[in-house]
């Protein structure tokens, strides 16, 4: 069972998060100010920390900085600010992800799953991903739908893998390009749309399902309906 530490000074929010996480099967501990949160983070062996930015005592940025001096435990920042500099600062200090309040609990849960999945200390690497009847075995480079093998090019496979690793999370074209094509890709973001169409023709259209969704003006996400 994964243990999650919530460092949040608003008691009602902390309790809400605790109940939702416990419902998902996580063990939860809480701290309600920066100094208590830092002490708890260093004392308890949590698998992930949800860290509010605006905390009494020590602010979340300083707590994150001090935690990173001793441990690589995954950290997701919770912030009421939607300012780019706050996000950049949090990530520069070592946070793994951030989410802006108010947020949908489903998105937070999806981000938690993603961070835990890719963290080598928090869990063993997941080789097989499954969404509905769609299954991807990374080591075998094999994709099936209801046991029917789907032939994909390497780029199509990498794109599908990234979408499945981030189930229920909206991914921008720029983020997809960065992760699937690489930082040094100089082409047009339209290439993402082209490959999304390839995947849809081989999965959604062929099997009369709806897994790959377009979020107009933002990007794409994979969701099982």
mmCIF file of C-alpha atoms in Angstrom:
data_model
loop_
_atom_site.group_PDB
_atom_site.id
_atom_site.type_symbol
_atom_site.label_atom_id
_atom_site.label_comp_id
_atom_site.label_asym_id
_atom_site.label_seq_id
_atom_site.Cartn_x
_atom_site.Cartn_y
_atom_site.Cartn_z
ATOM 1 C CA UNK A 1 0.000 0.000 0.000
ATOM 2 C CA UNK A 2 1.398 3.405 -0.971
ATOM 3 C CA UNK A 3 1.725 5.997 1.804
ATOM 4 C CA UNK A 4 0.927 9.619 0.916
ATOM 5 C CA UNK A 5 1.795 12.625 3.082
ATOM 6 C CA UNK A 6 -0.518 15.645 2.750
ATOM 7 C CA UNK A 7 1.033 18.958 3.834
ATOM 8 C CA UNK A 8 -1.916 21.368 3.721
ATOM 9 C CA UNK A 9 -2.915 24.046 6.250
ATOM 10 C CA UNK A 10 -6.589 24.169 5.234
ATOM 11 C CA UNK A 11 -8.054 21.406 7.396
ATOM 12 C CA UNK A 12 -11.185 20.883 5.286
ATOM 13 C CA UNK A 13 -9.130 20.426 2.102
ATOM 14 C CA UNK A 14 -6.703 18.097 3.856
ATOM 15 C CA UNK A 15 -9.570 15.985 5.209
ATOM 16 C CA UNK A 16 -11.263 15.869 1.794
ATOM 17 C CA UNK A 17 -8.030 14.703 0.168
ATOM 18 C CA UNK A 18 -7.499 12.142 2.931
ATOM 19 C CA UNK A 19 -10.941 10.602 2.408
ATOM 20 C CA UNK A 20 -10.567 10.476 -1.384
ATOM 21 C CA UNK A 21 -7.097 8.929 -1.176
ATOM 22 C CA UNK A 22 -8.159 6.378 1.421
ATOM 23 C CA UNK A 23 -11.058 5.446 -0.840
ATOM 24 C CA UNK A 24 -8.488 4.754 -3.579
ATOM 25 C CA UNK A 25 -6.562 2.457 -1.247
ATOM 26 C CA UNK A 26 -3.754 4.769 -0.139
ATOM 27 C CA UNK A 27 -2.461 5.129 3.422
ATOM 28 C CA UNK A 28 -2.578 8.821 4.379
ATOM 29 C CA UNK A 29 -0.802 11.004 6.936
ATOM 30 C CA UNK A 30 -1.239 14.751 7.398
ATOM 31 C CA UNK A 31 0.695 17.828 8.480
ATOM 32 C CA UNK A 32 -0.779 21.331 8.655
ATOM 33 C CA UNK A 33 2.135 23.773 8.565
ATOM 34 C CA UNK A 34 5.495 23.976 6.890
ATOM 35 C CA UNK A 35 7.724 23.002 9.819
ATOM 36 C CA UNK A 36 5.525 20.096 10.879
ATOM 37 C CA UNK A 37 5.332 18.999 7.255
ATOM 38 C CA UNK A 38 9.097 19.052 6.828
ATOM 39 C CA UNK A 39 9.660 17.099 10.053
ATOM 40 C CA UNK A 40 7.018 14.542 9.056
ATOM 41 C CA UNK A 41 8.456 14.209 5.537
ATOM 42 C CA UNK A 42 11.928 13.515 6.928
ATOM 43 C CA UNK A 43 10.643 11.141 9.622
ATOM 44 C CA UNK A 44 8.023 9.145 7.706
ATOM 45 C CA UNK A 45 8.890 7.083 4.649
ATOM 46 C CA UNK A 46 6.102 8.346 2.415
ATOM 47 C CA UNK A 47 5.847 7.203 -1.212
ATOM 48 C CA UNK A 48 4.555 10.621 -2.344
ATOM 49 C CA UNK A 49 3.986 14.084 -0.860
ATOM 50 C CA UNK A 50 1.158 16.485 -1.715
ATOM 51 C CA UNK A 51 2.643 19.850 -0.769
ATOM 52 C CA UNK A 52 0.697 23.118 -0.577
ATOM 53 C CA UNK A 53 2.664 26.223 -1.556
ATOM 54 C CA UNK A 54 1.027 28.695 0.851
ATOM 55 C CA UNK A 55 1.868 27.309 4.289
ATOM 56 C CA UNK A 56 2.415 28.974 7.672
ATOM 57 C CA UNK A 57 5.834 28.570 9.290
ATOM 58 C CA UNK A 58 7.757 27.554 6.176
ATOM 59 C CA UNK A 59 6.252 28.039 2.736
ATOM 60 C CA UNK A 60 5.917 25.072 0.409
ATOM 61 C CA UNK A 61 8.834 26.131 -1.781
ATOM 62 C CA UNK A 62 11.236 26.105 1.167
ATOM 63 C CA UNK A 63 9.824 22.794 2.420
ATOM 64 C CA UNK A 64 10.369 21.305 -1.043
ATOM 65 C CA UNK A 65 13.947 22.626 -1.174
ATOM 66 C CA UNK A 66 14.825 21.133 2.224
ATOM 67 C CA UNK A 67 13.175 17.782 1.477
ATOM 68 C CA UNK A 68 15.207 17.528 -1.719
ATOM 69 C CA UNK A 69 18.427 17.884 0.266
ATOM 70 C CA UNK A 70 17.870 14.435 1.775
ATOM 71 C CA UNK A 71 15.347 12.441 -0.282
ATOM 72 C CA UNK A 72 13.984 11.991 -3.808
ATOM 73 C CA UNK A 73 10.441 11.167 -2.645
ATOM 74 C CA UNK A 74 7.973 12.312 -5.352
ATOM 75 C CA UNK A 75 6.374 15.715 -4.647
ATOM 76 C CA UNK A 76 3.254 17.196 -6.238
ATOM 77 C CA UNK A 77 2.806 20.895 -5.447
ATOM 78 C CA UNK A 78 -0.693 22.211 -4.711
ATOM 79 C CA UNK A 79 -1.008 25.919 -5.436
ATOM 80 C CA UNK A 80 -3.779 28.492 -5.526
ATOM 81 C CA UNK A 81 -1.632 30.573 -7.839
ATOM 82 C CA UNK A 82 -1.757 30.018 -11.578
ATOM 83 C CA UNK A 83 1.457 31.900 -12.257
ATOM 84 C CA UNK A 84 4.157 30.459 -14.494
ATOM 85 C CA UNK A 85 7.004 31.595 -12.228
ATOM 86 C CA UNK A 86 5.573 29.708 -9.231
ATOM 87 C CA UNK A 87 5.313 26.541 -11.299
ATOM 88 C CA UNK A 88 8.815 26.939 -12.692
ATOM 89 C CA UNK A 89 10.250 27.614 -9.235
ATOM 90 C CA UNK A 90 8.574 24.534 -7.787
ATOM 91 C CA UNK A 91 9.855 22.313 -10.571
ATOM 92 C CA UNK A 92 13.339 23.841 -10.335
ATOM 93 C CA UNK A 93 13.377 23.044 -6.613
ATOM 94 C CA UNK A 94 12.685 19.400 -7.391
ATOM 95 C CA UNK A 95 8.906 18.990 -7.442
ATOM 96 C CA UNK A 96 7.741 16.244 -9.801
ATOM 97 C CA UNK A 97 4.458 17.899 -10.764
ATOM 98 C CA UNK A 98 2.050 20.669 -9.751
ATOM 99 C CA UNK A 99 -1.683 21.201 -9.852
ATOM 100 C CA UNK A 100 -3.550 24.501 -9.452
ATOM 101 C CA UNK A 101 -6.470 24.915 -7.062
ATOM 102 C CA UNK A 102 -9.333 24.431 -7.541
ATOM 103 C CA UNK A 103 -8.714 21.079 -9.207
ATOM 104 C CA UNK A 104 -10.841 18.071 -10.084
ATOM 105 C CA UNK A 105 -10.034 15.188 -7.742
ATOM 106 C CA UNK A 106 -9.974 12.836 -10.744
ATOM 107 C CA UNK A 107 -7.112 14.813 -12.293
ATOM 108 C CA UNK A 108 -5.142 14.824 -9.043
ATOM 109 C CA UNK A 109 -5.620 11.055 -8.654
ATOM 110 C CA UNK A 110 -4.443 10.544 -12.236
ATOM 111 C CA UNK A 111 -1.336 12.653 -11.620
ATOM 112 C CA UNK A 112 -0.600 10.702 -8.430
ATOM 113 C CA UNK A 113 -0.851 7.405 -10.318
ATOM 114 C CA UNK A 114 1.461 8.709 -13.037
ATOM 115 C CA UNK A 115 4.107 10.021 -10.630
ATOM 116 C CA UNK A 116 4.077 6.835 -8.558
ATOM 117 C CA UNK A 117 4.253 4.701 -11.681
ATOM 118 C CA UNK A 118 7.358 6.382 -13.041
ATOM 119 C CA UNK A 119 9.141 6.672 -9.707
ATOM 120 C CA UNK A 120 11.639 3.858 -9.279
ATOM 121 C CA UNK A 121 11.670 4.099 -5.486
ATOM 122 C CA UNK A 122 7.916 4.181 -5.083
ATOM 123 C CA UNK A 123 7.085 1.132 -7.231
ATOM 124 C CA UNK A 124 8.515 -1.412 -9.562
ATOM 125 C CA UNK A 125 8.511 -0.402 -13.247
ATOM 126 C CA UNK A 126 5.193 -1.298 -14.870
ATOM 127 C CA UNK A 127 5.707 -3.280 -18.061
ATOM 128 C CA UNK A 128 2.074 -3.897 -19.014
ATOM 129 C CA UNK A 129 -0.428 -1.045 -19.233
ATOM 130 C CA UNK A 130 -4.129 -1.729 -19.664
ATOM 131 C CA UNK A 131 -7.049 0.570 -20.402
ATOM 132 C CA UNK A 132 -10.311 -1.206 -21.077
ATOM 133 C CA UNK A 133 -9.598 -3.925 -23.628
ATOM 134 C CA UNK A 134 -6.456 -2.147 -24.845
ATOM 135 C CA UNK A 135 -3.205 -3.601 -23.508
ATOM 136 C CA UNK A 136 0.392 -2.495 -24.097
ATOM 137 C CA UNK A 137 3.412 -4.605 -23.124
ATOM 138 C CA UNK A 138 6.425 -2.285 -23.310
ATOM 139 C CA UNK A 139 9.235 -4.851 -23.154
ATOM 140 C CA UNK A 140 7.631 -7.025 -25.806
ATOM 141 C CA UNK A 141 6.687 -3.967 -27.900
ATOM 142 C CA UNK A 142 3.230 -5.531 -28.195
ATOM 143 C CA UNK A 143 -0.169 -3.855 -28.352
ATOM 144 C CA UNK A 144 -3.431 -5.806 -28.321
ATOM 145 C CA UNK A 145 -7.112 -5.007 -28.227
ATOM 146 C CA UNK A 146 -9.209 -7.824 -26.803
ATOM 147 C CA UNK A 147 -6.230 -10.144 -27.610
ATOM 148 C CA UNK A 148 -6.148 -8.960 -31.239
ATOM 149 C CA UNK A 149 -2.611 -7.780 -32.106
ATOM 150 C CA UNK A 150 -2.348 -4.171 -33.349
ATOM 151 C CA UNK A 151 0.588 -3.423 -35.638
ATOM 152 C CA UNK A 152 2.176 -0.063 -34.811
ATOM 153 C CA UNK A 153 5.281 1.759 -36.000
ATOM 154 C CA UNK A 154 7.834 2.708 -33.353
ATOM 155 C CA UNK A 155 6.592 6.299 -33.251
ATOM 156 C CA UNK A 156 2.959 5.206 -32.977
ATOM 157 C CA UNK A 157 3.926 2.824 -30.175
ATOM 158 C CA UNK A 158 5.846 5.527 -28.293
ATOM 159 C CA UNK A 159 2.930 7.942 -28.633
ATOM 160 C CA UNK A 160 0.416 5.369 -27.395
ATOM 161 C CA UNK A 161 2.718 4.458 -24.493
ATOM 162 C CA UNK A 162 2.933 8.105 -23.425
ATOM 163 C CA UNK A 163 -0.846 8.524 -23.655
ATOM 164 C CA UNK A 164 -1.460 5.360 -21.623
ATOM 165 C CA UNK A 165 1.091 6.334 -18.977
ATOM 166 C CA UNK A 166 -0.898 9.566 -18.526
ATOM 167 C CA UNK A 167 -4.424 8.143 -18.604
ATOM 168 C CA UNK A 168 -7.072 10.823 -17.856
ATOM 169 C CA UNK A 169 -4.486 13.635 -18.071
ATOM 170 C CA UNK A 170 -4.765 16.207 -20.846
ATOM 171 C CA UNK A 171 -1.479 16.444 -22.772
ATOM 172 C CA UNK A 172 -0.658 19.445 -24.947
ATOM 173 C CA UNK A 173 0.835 18.977 -28.415
ATOM 174 C CA UNK A 174 4.004 20.665 -27.185
ATOM 175 C CA UNK A 175 4.323 18.262 -24.254
ATOM 176 C CA UNK A 176 3.751 15.261 -26.534
ATOM 177 C CA UNK A 177 6.390 16.523 -28.960
ATOM 178 C CA UNK A 178 8.851 16.993 -26.116
ATOM 179 C CA UNK A 179 8.329 13.507 -24.674
ATOM 180 C CA UNK A 180 7.770 11.441 -27.844
ATOM 181 C CA UNK A 181 9.791 13.283 -30.511
ATOM 182 C CA UNK A 182 12.437 14.779 -28.229
ATOM 183 C CA UNK A 183 13.607 18.215 -27.088
ATOM 184 C CA UNK A 184 15.468 18.877 -30.318
ATOM 185 C CA UNK A 185 12.511 18.306 -32.660
ATOM 186 C CA UNK A 186 12.189 21.312 -34.968
ATOM 187 C CA UNK A 187 9.119 20.325 -36.991
ATOM 188 C CA UNK A 188 5.508 21.484 -36.789
ATOM 189 C CA UNK A 189 3.195 20.435 -33.934
ATOM 190 C CA UNK A 190 0.764 19.210 -36.619
ATOM 191 C CA UNK A 191 2.788 15.998 -36.718
ATOM 192 C CA UNK A 192 1.081 15.087 -33.415
ATOM 193 C CA UNK A 193 -2.355 15.427 -35.042
ATOM 194 C CA UNK A 194 -1.227 13.189 -37.902
ATOM 195 C CA UNK A 195 -0.057 10.416 -35.579
ATOM 196 C CA UNK A 196 -3.159 10.732 -33.400
ATOM 197 C CA UNK A 197 -5.179 10.057 -36.566
ATOM 198 C CA UNK A 198 -3.038 6.993 -37.270
ATOM 199 C CA UNK A 199 -3.738 5.633 -33.781
ATOM 200 C CA UNK A 200 -7.447 6.383 -34.013
ATOM 201 C CA UNK A 201 -7.725 4.541 -37.321
ATOM 202 C CA UNK A 202 -5.973 1.490 -35.847
ATOM 203 C CA UNK A 203 -7.774 1.485 -32.486
ATOM 204 C CA UNK A 204 -10.857 3.694 -32.082
ATOM 205 C CA UNK A 205 -12.243 3.310 -35.586
ATOM 206 C CA UNK A 206 -11.273 -0.319 -36.099
ATOM 207 C CA UNK A 207 -12.721 -1.518 -32.799
ATOM 208 C CA UNK A 208 -15.634 0.947 -32.590
ATOM 209 C CA UNK A 209 -14.403 2.380 -29.303
ATOM 210 C CA UNK A 210 -13.605 5.878 -27.999
ATOM 211 C CA UNK A 211 -10.301 6.054 -26.166
ATOM 212 C CA UNK A 212 -8.405 8.981 -27.690
ATOM 213 C CA UNK A 213 -10.170 12.287 -26.981
ATOM 214 C CA UNK A 214 -9.448 15.735 -28.402
ATOM 215 C CA UNK A 215 -9.588 18.594 -25.906
ATOM 216 C CA UNK A 216 -10.179 21.518 -28.219
ATOM 217 C CA UNK A 217 -7.519 24.221 -27.955
ATOM 218 C CA UNK A 218 -5.434 22.165 -25.525
ATOM 219 C CA UNK A 219 -4.418 18.737 -26.761
ATOM 220 C CA UNK A 220 -5.335 15.076 -26.242
ATOM 221 C CA UNK A 221 -6.032 12.563 -23.533
ATOM 222 C CA UNK A 222 -6.647 8.846 -23.306
ATOM 223 C CA UNK A 223 -9.774 7.918 -21.356
ATOM 224 C CA UNK A 224 -11.836 4.755 -21.212
ATOM 225 C CA UNK A 225 -15.555 5.467 -21.540
#
